[in-house]
Amino acid sequence: MGDSRRRVTLPEESSTSSSAEKGKLENKKAKDSEALYYIQTAVADHIFPRISVATSKSMEHFAKGISRQCKVAETGEATWYIDSAASNHMTYNKGAFQTLDESFKTNVKLGDNHIVKVEGKGSVAINTKKVRASLMMLCTSLTKNKFVQCVGQMMEKGYTLHFGGDSCTIYDNKDKTLKIAEVRMKEHRCFPIHLQYMGRTAMKAQEDQSWLWHRRLGHFNFQGLKILHQKKMMTDLPQIQAIEGACEACLQGKQHKKPFPSGTSWRAKAVLELIHTDVCGPMRTPSHEQNRYFILFIDDYSRMTWVYFMREKSEVFKVFKKFKNLVEKQSGRSIKVLRSDRGKEYNNSEFDKFCEEEGIEHQTTVSYNPQQNGVSERKNRTVMEMARSMLQEKHLPKAFWAEAVYTAVYLLNRCPTKAVQNMTPIEAWSGKKPSAKHLRVFGSICYVHIPTEKRHKLEEKTEKGSSSATAHSQKATESTT
């Protein structure tokens, strides 16, 4: 501070005072001015212990005036003060808390040695570019509209604070080059920052949005949804908040004992170098097309998955030839290795002869060890869990299993997987980033337009139905009426 101290001009006394009284007044002015200097230094540097006891009476004389000067205009619901002397974040406002443990009780000594009671602790969410929840203490005796932001607590969380010039700059706790906020020093050397805390209603709205996208993407896990948004692996997807709580449809559809062991350590270096395949079924209830089985083909490199439905297992060979023709034409490459279990639908002379003629190496698992075909087994389970959850949520008949499986595969191709870094399977396969704009919750009510050729002039133009699947090769969502 040095010689740049600020002085306050006191009210002038009556001109009728005696010279002795004027001398006493001048002496008192000097002491009060010195006391004010120490108080202002303490406010700026948070070093109240430096204040001399000898000046305590003078300090008392000016304390109320200083507190009024340091109070920043109430321009927002939450005015935060960056405070290096505070031991914890503190607020007077009970309504700001998302969670509050009122059983927590303690005392806090302020800079003027005044003791205030702490009546609880909990989390407060701040509405910034990144929603941040902070552990905070509730002190109802604090000044109205005052939130104390503890420098030490922020540093413990990894944030960097730089004081220089006339501002305080706060940097992100992960990306040290990312500036979160720059707080200008205001009158009386305070650092107030006006932030809007998110009330319970705002947080509830964000939770509802997260649940909606959890359902739209076939009950995909929240961690995966956050990765999908953060790494910009899908366009038109809003920010997803991780929700604490159970999804009943997920509990009913995904509960299992233990996962399969991880698959082979060898990974393909390009598309179609290795294809995993497996058959699932028979289903007790046939689909609307009278199918009881489905077969998956998974590209090892991209994890792109294709699904086909069958009435009998004997159709596997015909379906494989159809799949081979499709993907080889799309990619301009040839299938090199096919990995399957030792089921009769794969392990027969007709299938072996075809693979030999096409130059495809057919790898099969050891008998009674389906885990060796782990990629297919795991994908089968994931598809069935997602399909089951979607059917359970909308209480749809079991006959819709094929539509649910088809939708599950479509969505999983647009969701992140640990096997592919920083992109979705469909982007790894096609090079195009998927969009979330067209996605709707499976089984939602929809109204289907009836073509002119199929209705008379006075008949309804729409028919009520439910969305059932998004077609791979059509720019539309299929519905069932």
XYZ file of C-alpha atoms in Angstrom:
481
model
C 0.000 0.000 0.000
C 2.857 2.401 1.025
C 2.072 6.087 0.598
C -0.942 5.384 -1.585
C -3.210 5.126 1.489
C -6.717 6.552 1.129
C -7.988 8.987 3.748
C -11.539 9.910 4.685
C -12.483 13.524 5.381
C -14.385 13.874 8.645
C -17.298 16.297 9.174
C -16.101 19.732 10.189
C -16.810 20.921 13.792
C -18.463 24.130 14.791
C -16.305 27.254 14.476
C -17.178 28.195 18.068
C -15.035 25.422 19.548
C -12.182 26.448 21.788
C -8.565 26.033 20.708
C -8.125 23.229 23.262
C -11.124 21.359 21.914
C -9.838 21.866 18.370
C -6.491 20.392 19.369
C -8.169 17.326 20.842
C -10.274 16.984 17.717
C -7.241 17.187 15.426
C -5.495 14.534 17.529
C -8.575 12.274 17.324
C -8.765 12.828 13.552
C -5.180 11.691 13.147
C -5.768 8.532 15.181
C -8.997 7.767 13.341
C -7.307 8.326 9.998
C -4.526 5.917 11.011
C -7.123 3.367 12.152
C -8.938 3.701 8.839
C -5.690 3.030 6.985
C -5.170 -0.239 8.869
C -8.780 -1.328 8.348
C -8.583 -0.649 4.608
C -5.311 -2.578 4.433
C -6.962 -5.466 6.257
C -9.939 -5.459 3.898
C -7.620 -5.571 0.887
C -5.076 -8.072 2.219
C -7.210 -10.055 4.716
C -4.741 -9.467 7.586
C -6.993 -8.316 10.398
C -4.525 -9.580 13.084
C -2.153 -6.748 12.081
C -4.530 -4.122 13.476
C -3.181 -2.568 16.649
C -5.120 -2.957 19.909
C -4.229 0.640 20.739
C -6.424 1.836 17.911
C -9.395 -0.379 18.798
C -11.569 2.517 20.019
C -10.909 4.481 16.876
C -11.595 1.379 14.833
C -14.923 0.962 16.571
C -15.756 4.539 15.681
C -15.252 3.831 11.966
C -16.292 0.167 11.725
C -19.861 0.824 10.670
C -18.792 3.348 8.053
C -16.221 0.993 6.573
C -18.696 -1.900 6.382
C -21.092 0.349 4.509
C -18.341 1.418 2.100
C -17.257 -2.170 1.402
C -20.766 -3.360 0.662
C -21.151 -3.796 -3.098
C -24.422 -2.751 -4.706
C -26.940 -5.558 -4.780
C -27.019 -6.097 -8.517
C -27.779 -9.823 -8.504
C -29.227 -12.655 -6.524
C -25.726 -13.877 -5.667
C -22.785 -11.519 -5.136
C -19.666 -13.536 -4.405
C -16.541 -12.147 -2.756
C -13.210 -13.802 -3.472
C -11.624 -14.107 -0.031
C -8.147 -15.486 0.671
C -8.697 -15.405 4.437
C -11.855 -17.542 4.411
C -11.526 -21.190 5.395
C -14.614 -22.324 3.459
C -17.154 -21.150 0.908
C -20.017 -19.569 2.880
C -23.451 -18.094 2.187
C -26.399 -16.760 4.145
C -28.969 -18.078 1.636
C -30.505 -21.422 2.562
C -32.454 -21.517 -0.701
C -29.256 -21.632 -2.768
C -28.402 -25.175 -1.680
C -29.041 -28.227 -3.837
C -28.247 -30.505 -0.901
C -28.017 -29.392 2.735
C -26.976 -31.317 5.843
C -28.441 -29.273 8.706
C -27.036 -31.669 11.307
C -23.586 -30.169 10.675
C -22.935 -27.467 13.302
C -19.797 -25.457 14.031
C -18.568 -21.901 14.581
C -16.515 -19.636 12.312
C -14.455 -16.628 13.433
C -14.596 -13.691 11.046
C -11.759 -11.267 10.398
C -13.026 -8.899 13.117
C -12.964 -11.783 15.657
C -16.761 -11.970 15.542
C -18.052 -15.551 15.934
C -20.873 -16.725 13.653
C -22.695 -20.024 13.733
C -22.562 -22.499 10.865
C -26.001 -24.095 10.573
C -25.272 -26.701 7.914
C -23.212 -27.615 4.876
C -24.074 -28.794 1.379
C -23.620 -28.167 -2.333
C -24.529 -25.087 -4.358
C -24.565 -25.243 -8.170
C -23.284 -22.171 -9.995
C -24.654 -21.385 -13.440
C -21.520 -20.679 -15.518
C -20.229 -22.034 -18.846
C -19.564 -25.163 -16.852
C -22.030 -26.035 -14.084
C -19.966 -26.430 -10.937
C -21.237 -27.702 -7.589
C -19.269 -26.497 -4.572
C -19.271 -27.612 -0.943
C -20.510 -24.636 1.059
C -21.362 -23.707 4.650
C -24.638 -22.049 5.653
C -24.190 -18.957 7.862
C -27.517 -17.125 8.095
C -25.917 -14.254 10.031
C -23.799 -13.230 7.033
C -24.676 -10.053 5.172
C -27.662 -10.434 2.867
C -26.717 -11.335 -0.698
C -23.145 -12.151 0.364
C -21.463 -15.337 -0.817
C -17.846 -15.904 0.246
C -15.656 -17.751 -2.270
C -12.726 -19.321 -0.393
C -9.429 -19.066 -2.308
C -7.856 -21.982 -0.431
C -10.794 -24.285 -1.126
C -10.639 -23.446 -4.829
C -6.894 -24.153 -4.891
C -7.460 -27.530 -3.193
C -9.779 -28.387 -6.090
C -7.003 -27.611 -8.558
C -8.085 -24.146 -9.704
C -5.425 -21.493 -10.315
C -5.993 -17.896 -9.187
C -3.751 -15.094 -10.448
C -3.848 -11.648 -8.835
C -2.285 -8.933 -10.946
C -2.948 -5.360 -11.970
C -6.528 -4.609 -10.986
C -8.040 -8.073 -11.446
C -8.148 -11.673 -10.262
C -8.154 -14.347 -12.988
C -9.435 -17.867 -12.301
C -8.252 -20.777 -14.470
C -9.844 -24.212 -14.928
C -8.761 -27.069 -12.653
C -8.093 -29.405 -15.609
C -7.126 -27.150 -18.501
C -4.810 -24.617 -16.857
C -4.948 -22.398 -19.943
C -8.755 -22.160 -19.891
C -9.872 -18.907 -18.257
C -13.098 -19.355 -16.280
C -13.518 -15.822 -14.956
C -11.735 -12.493 -14.652
C -12.854 -10.456 -11.639
C -12.091 -6.730 -11.578
C -11.121 -5.071 -8.316
C -13.904 -2.730 -7.275
C -14.111 0.107 -4.801
C -12.344 -0.464 -1.478
C -10.201 -3.224 -3.007
C -12.953 -5.855 -2.999
C -13.249 -8.581 -5.648
C -17.003 -9.120 -6.127
C -18.253 -11.456 -8.814
C -21.909 -11.700 -9.730
C -22.942 -15.278 -10.465
C -26.348 -16.848 -10.727
C -26.734 -19.910 -8.592
C -28.984 -22.608 -10.000
C -32.062 -23.188 -7.888
C -33.666 -26.558 -7.483
C -36.067 -25.821 -10.350
C -33.217 -25.164 -12.826
C -31.363 -28.291 -11.759
C -34.563 -30.322 -12.066
C -35.040 -29.060 -15.637
C -31.502 -30.125 -16.538
C -32.065 -33.532 -14.934
C -35.275 -33.961 -16.965
C -33.349 -33.100 -20.160
C -30.685 -35.682 -19.286
C -33.295 -38.362 -18.606
C -34.959 -37.568 -21.938
C -31.732 -38.143 -23.898
C -31.004 -41.256 -21.841
C -34.320 -42.614 -23.133
C -33.937 -41.294 -26.687
C -30.619 -43.109 -26.991
C -32.095 -46.410 -25.884
C -31.197 -46.108 -22.158
C -27.500 -45.699 -22.925
C -25.447 -45.040 -19.762
C -24.960 -41.421 -18.612
C -21.157 -41.606 -18.611
C -21.243 -42.600 -22.271
C -23.689 -39.788 -23.044
C -21.372 -37.238 -21.389
C -18.441 -38.512 -23.478
C -20.603 -38.319 -26.600
C -21.257 -34.617 -25.905
C -17.854 -33.585 -24.510
C -15.865 -35.058 -27.393
C -18.407 -33.798 -29.953
C -18.925 -37.277 -31.357
C -22.551 -36.447 -32.279
C -24.043 -33.167 -33.453
C -27.201 -31.556 -32.007
C -26.749 -33.290 -28.650
C -27.117 -30.986 -25.600
C -24.982 -31.148 -22.468
C -25.779 -34.231 -20.385
C -25.700 -34.265 -16.599
C -24.793 -37.503 -14.795
C -27.868 -38.457 -12.757
C -27.690 -40.204 -9.426
C -30.597 -42.601 -9.206
C -31.949 -45.756 -10.727
C -33.779 -46.054 -14.026
C -36.446 -48.673 -13.437
C -36.451 -49.752 -17.073
C -32.649 -50.234 -16.940
C -32.906 -52.285 -13.738
C -35.517 -54.513 -15.339
C -33.687 -54.817 -18.623
C -29.950 -54.838 -17.826
C -29.343 -56.620 -14.530
C -26.789 -59.448 -14.855
C -24.394 -61.516 -12.778
C -20.934 -60.812 -14.190
C -19.520 -59.592 -17.511
C -17.869 -61.774 -20.091
C -14.063 -61.634 -20.129
C -12.595 -59.109 -22.524
C -12.101 -60.325 -26.057
C -8.956 -61.093 -27.979
C -5.945 -58.851 -27.491
C -5.399 -58.663 -31.248
C -7.239 -55.808 -32.971
C -7.874 -55.221 -36.643
C -6.029 -52.298 -38.251
C -8.664 -51.561 -40.895
C -12.324 -52.198 -41.631
C -13.356 -55.746 -42.621
C -10.064 -57.286 -41.500
C -12.050 -59.164 -38.857
C -15.806 -59.700 -38.562
C -17.402 -61.135 -35.412
C -20.778 -62.847 -35.696
C -23.312 -64.614 -33.504
C -26.938 -65.738 -33.588
C -29.439 -64.924 -30.829
C -32.678 -66.859 -30.353
C -35.130 -68.427 -30.594
C -37.484 -65.858 -29.083
C -40.599 -67.290 -27.469
C -42.764 -64.682 -29.164
C -42.331 -64.269 -32.924
C -41.984 -60.752 -34.330
C -44.606 -59.167 -36.559
C -42.709 -60.673 -39.520
C -42.744 -64.090 -37.794
C -39.007 -64.012 -37.104
C -37.589 -65.762 -34.024
C -33.832 -65.171 -34.470
C -31.485 -62.322 -35.207
C -27.839 -62.408 -36.297
C -25.209 -59.750 -35.628
C -22.122 -58.907 -37.672
C -19.568 -56.661 -35.903
C -16.594 -55.053 -37.619
C -13.656 -55.397 -35.218
C -11.931 -52.168 -36.276
C -14.885 -49.741 -36.151
C -17.287 -51.805 -33.989
C -19.973 -50.979 -36.560
C -22.775 -53.534 -36.178
C -25.343 -54.932 -38.619
C -28.430 -56.941 -37.659
C -30.574 -59.305 -39.730
C -33.712 -61.181 -38.671
C -34.443 -64.823 -39.488
C -37.220 -67.354 -39.018
C -34.792 -70.288 -38.836
C -31.088 -70.738 -38.062
C -30.632 -72.381 -41.414
C -30.895 -68.933 -43.042
C -27.468 -67.884 -41.651
C -25.539 -68.779 -44.807
C -27.928 -66.833 -47.067
C -27.825 -63.818 -44.740
C -24.006 -63.870 -44.560
C -23.712 -63.702 -48.348
C -26.141 -60.768 -48.358
C -24.121 -58.983 -45.650
C -20.800 -59.669 -47.414
C -22.052 -58.208 -50.675
C -23.336 -55.067 -48.913
C -20.282 -54.142 -46.827
C -17.708 -54.968 -49.489
C -19.513 -52.736 -51.994
C -19.786 -49.917 -49.399
C -16.163 -50.027 -48.266
C -14.339 -51.192 -51.374
C -12.541 -53.770 -49.208
C -12.923 -57.524 -48.700
C -13.648 -59.526 -45.561
C -10.452 -61.268 -44.439
C -11.421 -63.118 -41.257
C -14.796 -64.270 -39.905
C -14.996 -65.328 -36.247
C -17.967 -67.329 -34.932
C -18.858 -70.077 -32.484
C -19.057 -73.734 -33.515
C -22.808 -73.773 -34.102
C -24.039 -75.947 -36.964
C -25.334 -72.866 -38.756
C -21.678 -71.801 -39.225
C -19.835 -75.109 -39.064
C -20.998 -76.939 -42.189
C -19.531 -77.914 -45.540
C -21.493 -75.338 -47.553
C -20.306 -72.461 -45.371
C -16.706 -73.715 -45.279
C -16.586 -74.133 -49.042
C -17.861 -70.593 -49.638
C -15.272 -69.074 -47.265
C -12.502 -71.048 -48.951
C -13.566 -69.867 -52.416
C -13.800 -66.228 -51.278
C -10.462 -66.272 -49.467
C -12.040 -65.753 -46.024
C -10.371 -67.306 -42.988
C -13.121 -68.783 -40.803
C -12.103 -68.885 -37.116
C -14.284 -70.822 -34.656
C -14.258 -71.124 -30.865
C -13.321 -74.194 -28.848
C -16.355 -76.329 -27.960
C -18.342 -75.101 -24.924
C -16.281 -71.899 -24.686
C -18.484 -69.137 -26.149
C -16.383 -66.551 -24.251
C -13.736 -66.924 -26.966
C -16.211 -65.143 -29.209
C -16.436 -62.431 -26.560
C -17.050 -59.410 -28.820
C -20.184 -60.974 -30.317
C -21.390 -62.346 -26.983
C -20.997 -58.967 -25.300
C -22.671 -57.119 -28.157
C -25.574 -59.567 -28.075
C -26.057 -58.901 -24.384
C -25.841 -55.113 -24.818
C -28.381 -55.154 -27.658
C -30.798 -57.350 -25.694
C -30.471 -55.210 -22.543
C -31.192 -52.029 -24.477
C -34.107 -53.589 -26.373
C -35.565 -55.030 -23.171
C -35.324 -51.657 -21.393
C -37.108 -49.852 -24.238
C -39.923 -52.420 -24.304
C -40.285 -52.296 -20.505
C -40.465 -48.516 -20.390
C -43.354 -48.297 -22.860
C -44.997 -51.585 -21.759
C -45.068 -52.766 -25.362
C -46.017 -56.342 -26.305
C -43.165 -58.833 -26.747
C -43.979 -59.004 -30.467
C -42.156 -55.662 -30.838
C -38.809 -57.248 -29.922
C -37.483 -57.039 -33.504
C -38.212 -53.293 -33.739
C -36.520 -52.787 -30.359
C -33.443 -54.800 -31.397
C -33.196 -52.937 -34.699
C -33.385 -49.582 -32.870
C -30.825 -50.712 -30.275
C -28.288 -51.576 -32.992
C -28.970 -48.280 -34.770
C -28.360 -46.311 -31.556
C -25.306 -48.290 -30.429
C -23.658 -47.498 -33.756
C -24.032 -43.836 -32.738
C -22.831 -44.187 -29.140
C -19.232 -44.287 -27.834
C -17.443 -47.545 -27.081
C -14.132 -48.154 -25.308
C -12.885 -50.077 -28.336
C -12.937 -46.949 -30.543
C -11.307 -43.720 -29.384
C -12.960 -40.291 -29.769
C -15.575 -41.286 -32.311
C -18.661 -43.435 -32.700
C -18.685 -46.728 -34.650
C -20.596 -45.229 -37.555
C -18.071 -42.390 -37.893
C -15.183 -44.871 -37.732
C -16.895 -46.863 -40.502
C -18.181 -44.087 -42.785
C -16.132 -41.041 -41.787
C -19.324 -39.044 -41.148
C -20.318 -37.667 -37.742
C -23.878 -38.678 -36.734
C -26.588 -36.208 -35.680
C -29.032 -36.472 -32.774
C -31.578 -34.098 -34.298
C -33.958 -36.796 -35.564
C -33.907 -39.063 -32.499
C -37.108 -39.686 -30.542
C -37.938 -41.900 -27.583
C -38.719 -45.445 -28.743
C -42.467 -46.123 -28.612
C -43.509 -42.449 -28.521
C -46.928 -41.513 -29.854
C -46.820 -40.249 -33.434
C -49.284 -39.430 -36.197
C -48.665 -41.007 -39.579
C -49.772 -39.275 -42.761
C -52.077 -41.388 -44.923
C -51.298 -41.000 -48.661
C -54.065 -39.683 -50.907
C -54.120 -42.999 -52.771
C -55.135 -44.853 -49.603
C -57.994 -42.639 -48.359
C -61.208 -41.074 -49.570
C -61.861 -37.328 -49.566
C -63.623 -37.148 -46.175
C -61.442 -39.645 -44.345
C -58.793 -38.706 -41.787
C -55.396 -37.674 -43.137
C -53.441 -39.113 -40.208
C -53.403 -42.307 -38.216
C -52.223 -42.559 -34.613
C -49.325 -44.914 -33.944
C -46.057 -45.302 -32.060
C -42.519 -44.751 -33.314
C -40.782 -48.109 -33.457
C -37.508 -47.881 -35.382
C -35.278 -45.538 -37.372
C -34.533 -47.038 -40.750
C -30.880 -47.284 -41.847
C -31.684 -46.619 -45.476
C -34.633 -44.220 -45.148
C -34.860 -40.579 -44.111
C -37.709 -41.316 -41.704
C -38.742 -43.000 -38.492
C -40.840 -46.128 -38.845
C -44.076 -46.376 -36.882
C -46.529 -49.080 -35.893
C -50.235 -48.309 -35.951
